[in-house]
């Protein structure tokens, strides 16, 4: 399985970005796609996931109401629409694929290399 994130960049606080996670070689078992955020000097933290089977989603409180995760299975791409961005959203964003709907990193077998998001105040 190969995952490639794109769409990161520099944005002002209050702005929006859409990240994409392009997936290739995925199996039916690895239906859970999660997004993780790694702020400078901090550990990677999961904040949202989606099931490519039934579209079930989950969000951490820190992003609920601001971020939206979606999947286009025909394009093998998962999206993350990020609105009302805050400086604390700055960091590297990773997508990962695995068999369990969770944001615990150890359950994910495949990871992308990440895309940088910088939110200026």
CSV table of C-alpha atoms in Angstrom, one decimal:
chain,number,residue,atom,x,y,z
A,1,UNK,CA,0.0,0.0,0.0
A,2,UNK,CA,1.3,3.4,-0.9
A,3,UNK,CA,-0.1,6.7,0.4
A,4,UNK,CA,0.8,10.2,-0.8
A,5,UNK,CA,-0.4,13.3,0.9
A,6,UNK,CA,-0.7,16.6,-0.9
A,7,UNK,CA,-2.3,20.0,-0.5
A,8,UNK,CA,-0.3,21.5,2.3
A,9,UNK,CA,1.0,25.0,2.3
A,10,UNK,CA,1.0,28.4,4.1
A,11,UNK,CA,-2.3,29.9,5.1
A,12,UNK,CA,-3.4,32.8,7.4
A,13,UNK,CA,-5.4,32.0,10.5
A,14,UNK,CA,-9.0,31.6,9.7
A,15,UNK,CA,-8.2,30.3,6.2
A,16,UNK,CA,-8.9,26.9,4.6
A,17,UNK,CA,-6.9,24.1,3.0
A,18,UNK,CA,-7.9,20.8,1.5
A,19,UNK,CA,-5.5,17.9,1.9
A,20,UNK,CA,-5.6,14.8,-0.3
A,21,UNK,CA,-4.4,11.3,0.5
A,22,UNK,CA,-3.9,9.3,-2.7
A,23,UNK,CA,-3.9,5.6,-2.1
A,24,UNK,CA,-2.6,2.8,-4.3
A,25,UNK,CA,-2.3,-1.0,-3.8
A,26,UNK,CA,-4.8,-0.9,-0.9
A,27,UNK,CA,-6.6,-4.1,0.2
A,28,UNK,CA,-10.2,-4.5,1.3
A,29,UNK,CA,-9.0,-5.2,4.8
A,30,UNK,CA,-7.3,-1.8,5.1
A,31,UNK,CA,-10.5,0.2,5.0
A,32,UNK,CA,-9.7,2.6,7.8
A,33,UNK,CA,-8.0,5.8,6.7
A,34,UNK,CA,-6.9,8.2,9.4
A,35,UNK,CA,-5.3,11.6,9.5
A,36,UNK,CA,-2.6,12.5,12.0
A,37,UNK,CA,-1.0,15.8,13.0
A,38,UNK,CA,2.5,16.3,14.2
A,39,UNK,CA,3.1,19.7,15.6
A,40,UNK,CA,6.7,20.9,15.9
A,41,UNK,CA,8.4,19.2,18.8
A,42,UNK,CA,5.4,17.0,19.6
A,43,UNK,CA,4.3,13.5,19.0
A,44,UNK,CA,2.1,12.5,16.1
A,45,UNK,CA,-1.6,12.6,17.1
A,46,UNK,CA,-4.6,11.2,15.2
A,47,UNK,CA,-7.6,13.4,14.9
A,48,UNK,CA,-9.9,11.9,12.3
A,49,UNK,CA,-10.7,8.7,10.5
A,50,UNK,CA,-13.0,7.4,7.8
A,51,UNK,CA,-14.1,3.9,6.7
A,52,UNK,CA,-13.8,3.4,3.0
A,53,UNK,CA,-16.4,0.6,3.4
A,54,UNK,CA,-19.4,2.5,4.9
A,55,UNK,CA,-18.2,6.1,5.3
A,56,UNK,CA,-18.2,6.1,9.1
A,57,UNK,CA,-16.2,9.0,10.4
A,58,UNK,CA,-14.9,10.3,13.7
A,59,UNK,CA,-13.3,13.6,14.8
A,60,UNK,CA,-11.4,14.7,17.8
A,61,UNK,CA,-12.9,17.6,19.7
A,62,UNK,CA,-10.0,19.8,18.6
A,63,UNK,CA,-11.1,19.7,14.9
A,64,UNK,CA,-14.9,18.9,15.2
A,65,UNK,CA,-16.9,21.4,13.3
A,66,UNK,CA,-13.8,22.8,11.4
A,67,UNK,CA,-12.4,19.8,9.5
A,68,UNK,CA,-14.3,17.3,7.3
A,69,UNK,CA,-12.9,14.0,6.1
A,70,UNK,CA,-14.3,12.3,3.0
A,71,UNK,CA,-13.5,9.6,0.6
A,72,UNK,CA,-13.8,9.1,-3.2
A,73,UNK,CA,-13.3,5.4,-3.6
A,74,UNK,CA,-13.4,5.7,-7.4
A,75,UNK,CA,-10.4,7.9,-7.3
A,76,UNK,CA,-8.8,6.1,-4.4
A,77,UNK,CA,-8.4,9.4,-2.6
A,78,UNK,CA,-9.3,10.6,0.9
A,79,UNK,CA,-9.7,14.3,1.5
A,80,UNK,CA,-9.5,16.5,4.5
A,81,UNK,CA,-11.2,19.8,4.2
A,82,UNK,CA,-9.8,22.2,6.9
A,83,UNK,CA,-11.6,25.4,7.7
A,84,UNK,CA,-11.1,28.1,10.3
A,85,UNK,CA,-7.5,27.1,10.6
A,86,UNK,CA,-5.6,28.2,13.7
A,87,UNK,CA,-1.9,28.7,14.4
A,88,UNK,CA,-1.9,25.5,16.5
A,89,UNK,CA,-2.9,23.5,13.5
A,90,UNK,CA,0.6,24.1,12.1
A,91,UNK,CA,2.6,20.9,11.6
A,92,UNK,CA,3.0,17.9,9.3
A,93,UNK,CA,-0.1,16.0,8.3
A,94,UNK,CA,0.0,12.3,7.6
A,95,UNK,CA,-2.5,9.8,6.4
A,96,UNK,CA,-2.4,6.2,7.2
A,97,UNK,CA,-4.3,3.0,6.3
A,98,UNK,CA,-5.2,0.0,8.4
A,99,UNK,CA,-7.8,-2.5,9.4
A,100,UNK,CA,-9.1,-0.8,12.5
A,101,UNK,CA,-11.2,2.3,12.8
A,102,UNK,CA,-9.0,4.1,15.4
A,103,UNK,CA,-6.4,6.9,15.7
A,104,UNK,CA,-3.9,4.8,17.6
A,105,UNK,CA,-0.8,4.7,15.4
A,106,UNK,CA,0.2,1.1,16.1
A,107,UNK,CA,-2.8,-0.2,14.3
A,108,UNK,CA,-1.8,1.4,11.0
A,109,UNK,CA,0.4,-0.6,8.6
A,110,UNK,CA,0.9,2.0,5.9
A,111,UNK,CA,1.8,5.7,6.1
A,112,UNK,CA,2.4,8.5,3.8
A,113,UNK,CA,5.4,10.8,4.1
A,114,UNK,CA,3.3,13.8,5.2
A,115,UNK,CA,2.5,17.3,4.0
A,116,UNK,CA,3.4,20.5,5.8
A,117,UNK,CA,0.7,22.9,6.9
A,118,UNK,CA,1.7,26.3,8.3
A,119,UNK,CA,-0.9,28.7,9.7
A,120,UNK,CA,0.3,32.2,10.3
A,121,UNK,CA,-1.3,34.4,12.9
